[in-house]
Short mmCIF file of C-alpha atoms in Angstrom, two decimals:
data_model
loop_
_atom_site.label_atom_id
_atom_site.label_comp_id
_atom_site.label_asym_id
_atom_site.label_seq_id
_atom_site.Cartn_x
_atom_site.Cartn_y
_atom_site.Cartn_z
CA MET E 1 140.51 35.41 -41.62
CA ILE E 2 143.44 35.49 -39.23
CA GLN E 3 145.82 32.67 -40.01
CA PRO E 4 147.18 30.36 -37.31
CA PRO E 5 150.79 31.29 -36.59
CA LYS E 6 153.64 29.29 -35.22
CA VAL E 7 153.40 29.24 -31.45
CA PRO E 8 156.19 31.38 -29.96
CA GLN E 9 158.54 29.89 -27.44
CA ALA E 10 157.76 30.37 -23.77
CA GLY E 11 159.01 33.69 -22.47
CA SER E 12 159.78 35.12 -25.91
CA LEU E 13 156.88 37.57 -25.80
CA ALA E 14 158.03 38.98 -22.50
CA GLN E 15 161.44 39.73 -24.04
CA ILE E 16 160.11 42.13 -26.69
CA ASP E 17 161.74 45.52 -26.25
CA GLU E 18 159.80 48.77 -25.92
CA ARG E 19 160.35 49.81 -29.53
CA SER E 20 159.00 46.50 -30.84
CA ARG E 21 156.02 46.72 -28.50
CA GLU E 22 155.18 50.20 -29.77
CA ILE E 23 155.37 49.11 -33.40
CA PHE E 24 153.26 46.05 -32.66
CA ARG E 25 150.73 48.20 -30.79
CA ARG E 26 150.38 50.49 -33.82
CA ILE E 27 149.84 47.53 -36.14
CA VAL E 28 147.08 46.12 -33.92
CA GLU E 29 145.40 49.49 -33.36
CA SER E 30 145.36 50.10 -37.10
CA TYR E 31 143.83 46.65 -37.66
CA LEU E 32 141.15 47.21 -35.00
CA GLU E 33 140.26 50.53 -36.62
CA THR E 34 140.33 49.63 -40.31
CA GLY E 35 140.63 45.85 -40.64
CA GLU E 36 143.30 46.41 -43.30
CA PRO E 37 146.98 45.41 -43.39
CA VAL E 38 149.41 48.17 -42.47
CA GLY E 39 152.85 48.65 -43.98
CA SER E 40 156.13 49.85 -42.49
CA ARG E 41 155.86 53.31 -44.09
CA ASN E 42 152.49 54.04 -42.49
CA VAL E 43 153.65 52.68 -39.14
CA SER E 44 156.75 54.89 -39.18
CA LYS E 45 154.54 57.97 -39.67
CA VAL E 46 152.53 57.42 -36.48
CA LEU E 47 155.34 56.36 -34.13
CA PRO E 48 156.17 58.74 -31.27
CA ILE E 49 159.86 58.29 -32.14
CA ALA E 50 161.68 58.95 -35.42
CA LEU E 51 162.22 55.61 -37.13
CA SER E 52 162.76 54.90 -40.83
CA PRO E 53 160.44 52.53 -42.75
CA ALA E 54 163.41 50.21 -43.21
CA SER E 55 163.97 50.00 -39.44
CA VAL E 56 160.26 49.41 -38.88
CA ARG E 57 160.32 46.68 -41.52
CA ASN E 58 163.12 44.88 -39.68
CA VAL E 59 161.14 44.95 -36.44
CA MET E 60 158.06 43.69 -38.26
CA GLN E 61 160.06 40.72 -39.52
CA ASP E 62 161.02 39.91 -35.93
CA LEU E 63 157.38 40.19 -34.83
CA GLU E 64 156.36 37.90 -37.67
CA HIS E 65 158.98 35.36 -36.60
CA LEU E 66 157.46 35.44 -33.11
CA GLY E 67 154.04 34.62 -34.56
CA LEU E 68 152.48 37.95 -33.59
CA ILE E 69 151.80 39.28 -37.11
CA TYR E 70 151.56 37.86 -40.60
CA ALA E 71 151.35 39.00 -44.23
CA PRO E 72 147.98 38.17 -45.83
CA HIS E 73 148.30 36.94 -49.40
CA THR E 74 150.98 38.97 -51.24
CA SER E 75 150.34 42.21 -49.34
CA ALA E 76 153.33 44.17 -48.09
CA GLY E 77 151.33 45.09 -45.01
CA ARG E 78 150.88 43.04 -41.86
CA LEU E 79 147.96 41.97 -39.68
CA PRO E 80 147.98 40.61 -36.13
CA THR E 81 147.53 36.88 -35.66
CA GLU E 82 145.19 35.45 -33.03
CA ILE E 83 148.19 34.97 -30.74
CA GLY E 84 149.14 38.57 -31.44
CA LEU E 85 145.66 39.77 -30.52
CA ARG E 86 145.76 37.73 -27.33
CA PHE E 87 149.14 39.24 -26.43
CA PHE E 88 147.80 42.73 -27.15
CA VAL E 89 144.67 42.19 -25.03
CA ASP E 90 146.57 40.65 -22.11
CA ALA E 91 149.68 42.82 -22.05
CA LEU E 92 149.36 46.04 -24.05
CA MET E 93 145.75 47.12 -24.28
CA GLU E 94 144.62 50.09 -22.27
CA ILE E 95 141.07 49.48 -21.08
CA GLY E 96 139.18 52.72 -20.83
CA ASP E 97 136.37 53.51 -18.45
CA LEU E 98 132.84 54.39 -19.40
CA SER E 99 131.90 58.03 -19.17
CA LEU E 100 129.15 59.15 -16.82
CA GLU E 101 126.99 59.75 -19.88
CA GLU E 102 127.54 56.19 -21.13
CA ARG E 103 126.83 54.69 -17.72
CA THR E 104 123.65 56.74 -17.41
CA ARG E 105 122.52 55.66 -20.87
CA ILE E 106 123.11 51.96 -20.19
CA GLU E 107 121.28 52.10 -16.87
CA ALA E 108 118.38 54.02 -18.40
CA GLU E 109 117.98 51.65 -21.37
CA VAL E 110 118.27 48.46 -19.32
CA LYS E 111 115.70 49.83 -16.84
CA ALA E 112 113.42 51.29 -19.53
CA GLY E 113 109.94 49.91 -20.07
CA GLY E 114 108.70 50.23 -16.52
CA ALA E 115 107.60 47.44 -14.25
CA PRO E 116 106.67 44.72 -13.93
CA ARG E 117 108.84 43.00 -16.53
CA SER E 118 109.98 39.43 -16.75
CA SER E 119 113.65 38.56 -16.50
CA GLU E 120 113.59 37.54 -20.15
CA GLN E 121 112.34 41.00 -21.17
CA VAL E 122 115.10 42.67 -19.19
CA LEU E 123 117.75 40.40 -20.69
CA THR E 124 116.43 40.73 -24.22
CA GLU E 125 116.64 44.50 -23.93
CA ALA E 126 120.16 44.19 -22.49
CA SER E 127 121.28 42.10 -25.48
CA GLN E 128 119.73 44.63 -27.88
CA LEU E 129 121.52 47.44 -26.05
CA LEU E 130 124.89 45.69 -26.28
CA SER E 131 124.29 45.02 -29.96
CA GLY E 132 123.58 48.68 -30.63
CA LEU E 133 126.53 49.99 -28.62
CA SER E 134 129.07 47.54 -30.00
CA ARG E 135 127.77 47.11 -33.57
CA GLY E 136 128.16 43.39 -32.95
CA ALA E 137 125.64 40.80 -31.83
CA GLY E 138 124.52 41.09 -28.22
CA ILE E 139 124.16 37.75 -26.49
CA VAL E 140 122.69 36.64 -23.17
CA LEU E 141 122.57 33.25 -21.49
CA THR E 142 120.00 32.97 -18.74
CA ASN E 143 118.33 30.33 -16.65
CA LYS E 144 114.68 29.61 -17.33
CA SER E 145 113.85 29.28 -13.66
CA ASP E 146 111.37 32.16 -13.93
CA LEU E 147 109.46 30.67 -16.87
CA ARG E 148 105.79 30.42 -15.99
CA LEU E 149 104.10 27.15 -16.89
CA LYS E 150 100.86 26.76 -18.78
CA HIS E 151 100.44 23.07 -19.56
CA ILE E 152 102.03 19.64 -19.25
CA GLU E 153 101.38 16.46 -21.20
CA PHE E 154 102.68 12.89 -20.90
CA VAL E 155 103.01 10.68 -24.00
CA ARG E 156 103.97 6.99 -23.85
CA LEU E 157 106.71 6.19 -26.36
CA GLU E 158 107.44 2.56 -25.50
CA PRO E 159 107.34 0.30 -22.44
CA GLY E 160 109.35 2.06 -19.75
CA LYS E 161 109.81 5.32 -21.73
CA GLY E 162 107.65 8.42 -22.02
CA LEU E 163 107.77 11.95 -23.40
CA VAL E 164 107.00 14.91 -21.15
CA VAL E 165 105.81 18.01 -23.04
CA LEU E 166 105.87 21.25 -21.03
CA VAL E 167 104.44 24.49 -22.39
CA GLY E 168 105.24 27.90 -20.91
CA GLU E 169 102.90 30.89 -20.84
CA ASP E 170 105.24 32.59 -23.31
CA GLY E 171 104.73 29.77 -25.81
CA ASN E 172 108.06 28.02 -25.26
CA VAL E 173 107.85 24.24 -25.42
CA GLU E 174 110.22 21.73 -23.78
CA ASN E 175 110.29 18.01 -24.50
CA ARG E 176 112.03 15.49 -22.26
CA ILE E 177 112.31 11.71 -22.32
CA VAL E 178 111.61 10.13 -18.93
CA ASP E 179 111.63 6.61 -17.53
CA LEU E 180 108.19 5.25 -16.69
CA PRO E 181 107.57 2.77 -13.86
CA ALA E 182 107.01 -0.81 -14.98
CA GLY E 183 103.36 -1.68 -15.49
CA LEU E 184 102.15 1.92 -15.47
CA PRO E 185 98.67 2.10 -17.08
CA SER E 186 97.89 4.79 -19.63
CA SER E 187 95.20 6.13 -17.35
CA ALA E 188 97.88 7.03 -14.82
CA LEU E 189 99.57 9.30 -17.38
CA VAL E 190 96.30 11.12 -17.97
CA GLU E 191 95.63 11.36 -14.26
CA ALA E 192 99.10 12.73 -13.56
CA ALA E 193 98.81 15.37 -16.31
CA ASN E 194 95.37 16.46 -15.10
CA PHE E 195 96.59 16.75 -11.53
CA ILE E 196 99.62 18.83 -12.47
CA ASN E 197 97.72 21.08 -14.92
CA ALA E 198 95.14 21.85 -12.25
CA ASN E 199 97.82 23.21 -9.95
CA ILE E 200 100.76 24.66 -11.93
CA ARG E 201 99.30 27.26 -14.28
CA GLY E 202 101.06 30.60 -13.92
CA ARG E 203 103.73 29.23 -11.60
CA THR E 204 107.46 29.16 -12.22
CA LEU E 205 109.28 25.83 -12.27
CA ASN E 206 110.48 26.20 -8.71
CA GLU E 207 107.05 27.32 -7.51
CA ALA E 208 105.37 24.46 -9.36
CA ARG E 209 107.67 21.86 -7.86
CA ALA E 210 107.13 23.24 -4.37
CA GLU E 211 103.35 23.31 -4.86
CA ILE E 212 103.23 19.77 -6.24
CA GLU E 213 105.31 18.51 -3.33
CA ARG E 214 102.92 20.20 -0.90
CA LEU E 215 99.84 18.83 -2.65
CA GLN E 216 101.32 15.36 -2.85
CA ILE E 217 101.57 15.32 0.91
CA GLU E 218 98.05 16.70 1.39
CA ARG E 219 96.36 14.59 -1.26
CA GLN E 220 98.32 11.38 -1.20
CA ALA E 221 95.07 9.48 -1.35
CA GLN E 222 94.30 10.99 -4.75
CA LEU E 223 97.40 9.56 -6.37
CA ASP E 224 98.63 6.04 -6.26
CA GLU E 225 102.37 5.39 -6.01
CA LEU E 226 102.99 5.00 -9.74
CA THR E 227 101.22 8.23 -10.70
CA ALA E 228 103.13 10.16 -8.05
CA ARG E 229 106.39 8.92 -9.51
CA VAL E 230 105.36 10.14 -12.97
CA VAL E 231 104.52 13.56 -11.55
CA GLU E 232 107.93 13.75 -9.93
CA ALA E 233 109.74 12.46 -13.01
CA GLY E 234 108.07 15.04 -15.26
CA LEU E 235 109.05 18.09 -13.22
CA VAL E 236 112.50 16.89 -12.28
CA SER E 237 113.34 16.08 -15.90
CA TRP E 238 112.73 19.66 -16.98
CA ALA E 239 113.95 21.51 -13.94
CA GLY E 240 116.98 19.28 -13.68
CA ALA E 241 118.22 19.62 -17.23
CA ALA E 242 121.77 20.81 -17.83
CA GLU E 243 123.04 20.03 -14.36
CA GLY E 244 119.96 21.36 -12.66
CA ARG E 245 119.89 24.63 -14.57
CA PRO E 246 117.74 24.69 -17.71
CA GLN E 247 118.92 27.50 -19.90
CA GLN E 248 117.88 29.60 -22.83
CA LEU E 249 119.82 31.72 -25.28
CA ILE E 250 119.04 35.28 -26.40
CA VAL E 251 120.86 36.70 -29.43
CA ARG E 252 120.12 40.16 -30.84
CA GLY E 253 121.77 42.20 -33.60
CA ARG E 254 123.00 39.57 -36.03
CA SER E 255 122.47 42.03 -38.89
CA ASN E 256 125.17 44.25 -37.38
CA LEU E 257 127.71 41.61 -38.28
CA LEU E 258 126.89 42.14 -41.98
CA GLU E 259 128.08 45.75 -41.96
CA ASP E 260 131.33 46.64 -43.70
CA VAL E 261 131.54 43.36 -45.58
CA LYS E 262 134.02 43.92 -48.39
CA ALA E 263 134.97 40.51 -49.74
CA ALA E 264 133.64 37.05 -50.46
CA GLU E 265 135.94 35.75 -47.72
CA ASP E 266 134.14 38.00 -45.23
CA LEU E 267 130.76 36.73 -46.38
CA GLU E 268 131.91 33.15 -45.93
CA ARG E 269 133.20 33.99 -42.46
CA LEU E 270 129.82 35.46 -41.55
CA ARG E 271 128.01 32.44 -42.94
CA LEU E 272 130.13 30.25 -40.70
CA LEU E 273 129.43 32.50 -37.73
CA PHE E 274 125.67 32.27 -38.30
CA ASP E 275 126.05 28.51 -38.43
CA ASP E 276 127.90 28.75 -35.12
CA LEU E 277 125.09 30.81 -33.60
CA GLU E 278 122.57 28.15 -34.58
CA ARG E 279 124.49 25.60 -32.55
CA ASN E 280 122.95 26.85 -29.35
CA ARG E 281 124.18 23.94 -27.32
CA ASP E 282 127.82 24.68 -28.11
CA LEU E 283 127.36 28.35 -27.38
CA ILE E 284 125.61 27.62 -24.11
CA GLN E 285 128.55 25.42 -23.11
CA LEU E 286 130.96 28.22 -24.00
CA LEU E 287 129.05 30.84 -22.07
CA GLY E 288 128.63 28.37 -19.24
CA SER E 289 132.41 28.23 -18.92
CA ALA E 290 132.41 32.03 -18.67
CA GLU E 291 129.82 31.83 -15.91
CA ARG E 292 132.20 29.85 -13.74
CA GLY E 293 134.68 32.72 -13.44
CA ASP E 294 134.68 36.27 -12.18
CA GLY E 295 134.94 39.32 -14.41
CA VAL E 296 135.01 39.72 -18.16
CA ARG E 297 136.41 36.91 -20.30
CA ILE E 298 137.58 37.22 -23.89
CA PHE E 299 137.59 34.40 -26.44
CA ILE E 300 139.48 35.20 -29.65
CA GLY E 301 138.99 33.17 -32.82
CA SER E 302 140.14 29.58 -32.57
CA GLU E 303 140.76 29.81 -28.82
CA ASN E 304 137.44 28.04 -28.56
CA LYS E 305 135.99 25.38 -30.83
CA LEU E 306 132.80 27.35 -31.45
CA PHE E 307 134.52 30.13 -33.38
CA SER E 308 137.42 28.13 -34.79
CA LEU E 309 136.13 28.51 -38.35
CA SER E 310 134.31 31.83 -38.33
CA GLY E 311 137.22 33.87 -36.95
CA SER E 312 135.06 35.73 -34.47
CA SER E 313 135.54 36.88 -30.89
CA LEU E 314 133.35 36.89 -27.81
CA VAL E 315 133.57 39.30 -24.87
CA VAL E 316 131.42 37.93 -22.03
CA SER E 317 130.77 38.59 -18.35
CA PRO E 318 128.69 36.74 -15.75
CA TYR E 319 125.90 38.50 -13.88
CA ARG E 320 124.75 37.68 -10.36
CA ASP E 321 121.58 37.61 -8.29
CA LYS E 322 121.00 39.36 -4.96
CA GLU E 323 122.75 36.50 -3.15
CA ASN E 324 125.85 37.02 -5.33
CA ARG E 325 125.33 33.73 -7.17
CA ILE E 326 126.23 33.66 -10.87
CA VAL E 327 122.95 33.07 -12.71
CA GLY E 328 123.85 33.88 -16.31
CA ALA E 329 126.22 35.58 -18.71
CA LEU E 330 125.98 38.34 -21.30
CA GLY E 331 128.33 39.70 -23.89
CA VAL E 332 129.11 40.68 -27.47
CA ILE E 333 130.04 38.58 -30.50
CA GLY E 334 131.85 40.25 -33.37
CA PRO E 335 134.88 40.08 -35.65
CA THR E 336 138.30 39.64 -34.09
CA ARG E 337 138.88 43.36 -34.62
CA LEU E 338 136.37 44.29 -31.94
CA ASN E 339 137.16 47.48 -30.04
CA TYR E 340 138.11 45.45 -26.96
CA GLY E 341 139.17 48.45 -24.88
CA ARG E 342 135.70 49.97 -25.20
CA ILE E 343 133.56 46.82 -25.20
CA ILE E 344 135.14 45.18 -22.12
CA PRO E 345 134.02 47.91 -19.66
CA MET E 346 130.68 48.16 -21.47
CA VAL E 347 129.94 44.45 -21.02
CA ASP E 348 131.20 44.51 -17.44
CA PHE E 349 129.01 47.47 -16.44
CA THR E 350 125.93 46.13 -18.25
CA ALA E 351 126.30 42.81 -16.40
CA LYS E 352 126.39 44.66 -13.09
CA VAL E 353 123.29 46.71 -13.98
CA VAL E 354 121.38 43.59 -15.08
CA GLY E 355 122.39 41.70 -11.93
CA HIS E 356 121.26 44.58 -9.74
CA LEU E 357 117.96 44.94 -11.56
CA LEU E 358 117.12 41.24 -11.51
CA GLY E 359 118.40 40.76 -7.97
#
C-alpha cells in the first residue's frame, strides 16, 4: 500500500526541473506497468539522456524529500506516493485518445441486446464493459426514477409512525418510515394501500405520483382526508429519498481485482476494498460528488475517506439525459496503479454513449 508522505511545500512541485520530471515520470510509468519498485540503475537505462545511476539516485533522493516517491520496506527501489501519483496525473500524464476501433466496440457493446431495454439493463452492461476493458471493477450510480412499481404496503409501527414497503416489478424492495396523522385508523392504511395498488402497477415512480395526484382530484370522495395524506406520504417518502433522487448502485467485475495478487498485503488491501464496496451509502455519496462536476474525476487512495484504507483509485464521469441534466455517474475502481491515461478517455466516452442512449 502506498504510504502517506510528508506534504510538500506550496510551489515546490512546480520548481522541479525537466531532468527530475523525466526521472519521476519513468518511476511512475514503471509502477503503473509492473507495480514493483524501480531502482536508479533501471531508470538510467530507459532515460532519453545519458545519466549515471549515481546521478539518478541523487535526483531520486530529492524526489523522496519532496514526498513524491518512497522506499517500501528495505528495498533499494522507489514507488510513487499518493501525492506523487496525483502530481503525475495532474501535470505529467499524457492522456491518449481512443482509437476508432475502441470507440466502435464500446458503442456496439453498450447498444447490444436490442430494444426495448430498461435503463438498468443498459447501465449494467456498461459497468460490465468497463470492467472488462479496464480489468478493474466497473461501477455505475443511477437514479431509480424508471423503476416500475408492483405493490405497496403500509404497516403501523407505533402511534404516529408507519412503515411503507414498496416493491418494484424487478423484485427490488424499499422500506421507508413515515409519519402518520394522529388518530388514523388501521382501516385507513388498508384502504390507502388498496387504492394505490389498484392504480400504480407497471408505472414508474414519477408516473405513479402523477396518476395518484390525478385520481385524488377525480375521486376525492373515495378517500377521506387522513387516507389521502397517507397516500401522499408513502409516495413522497420513496421518491423524495436522498434529496429527491433515490439511487441504486451497480458494481460489476469485482473478481478482476483479485488478479495479479502476489502478497498477503495485497489480499488484505482487497479485503478492505470489498468492505468499502459493501458500504453502498458511502460510495453513493462519493459518486454523488462526482455527479456535481463536469468531466472525468479521479480519486486516488486516501484522497477520499472511502478508499483511505484499501489504497484504491476511482476514475468516474457523470452522464447526462437529453436535457443535459446530470442523472448519474459511471467509472472504474482499481488499484492505484490503474492505467489512468487509457481509462480516463474510456470512462469519458462510455459516459457520453450511455447518456446519448438513455436520453
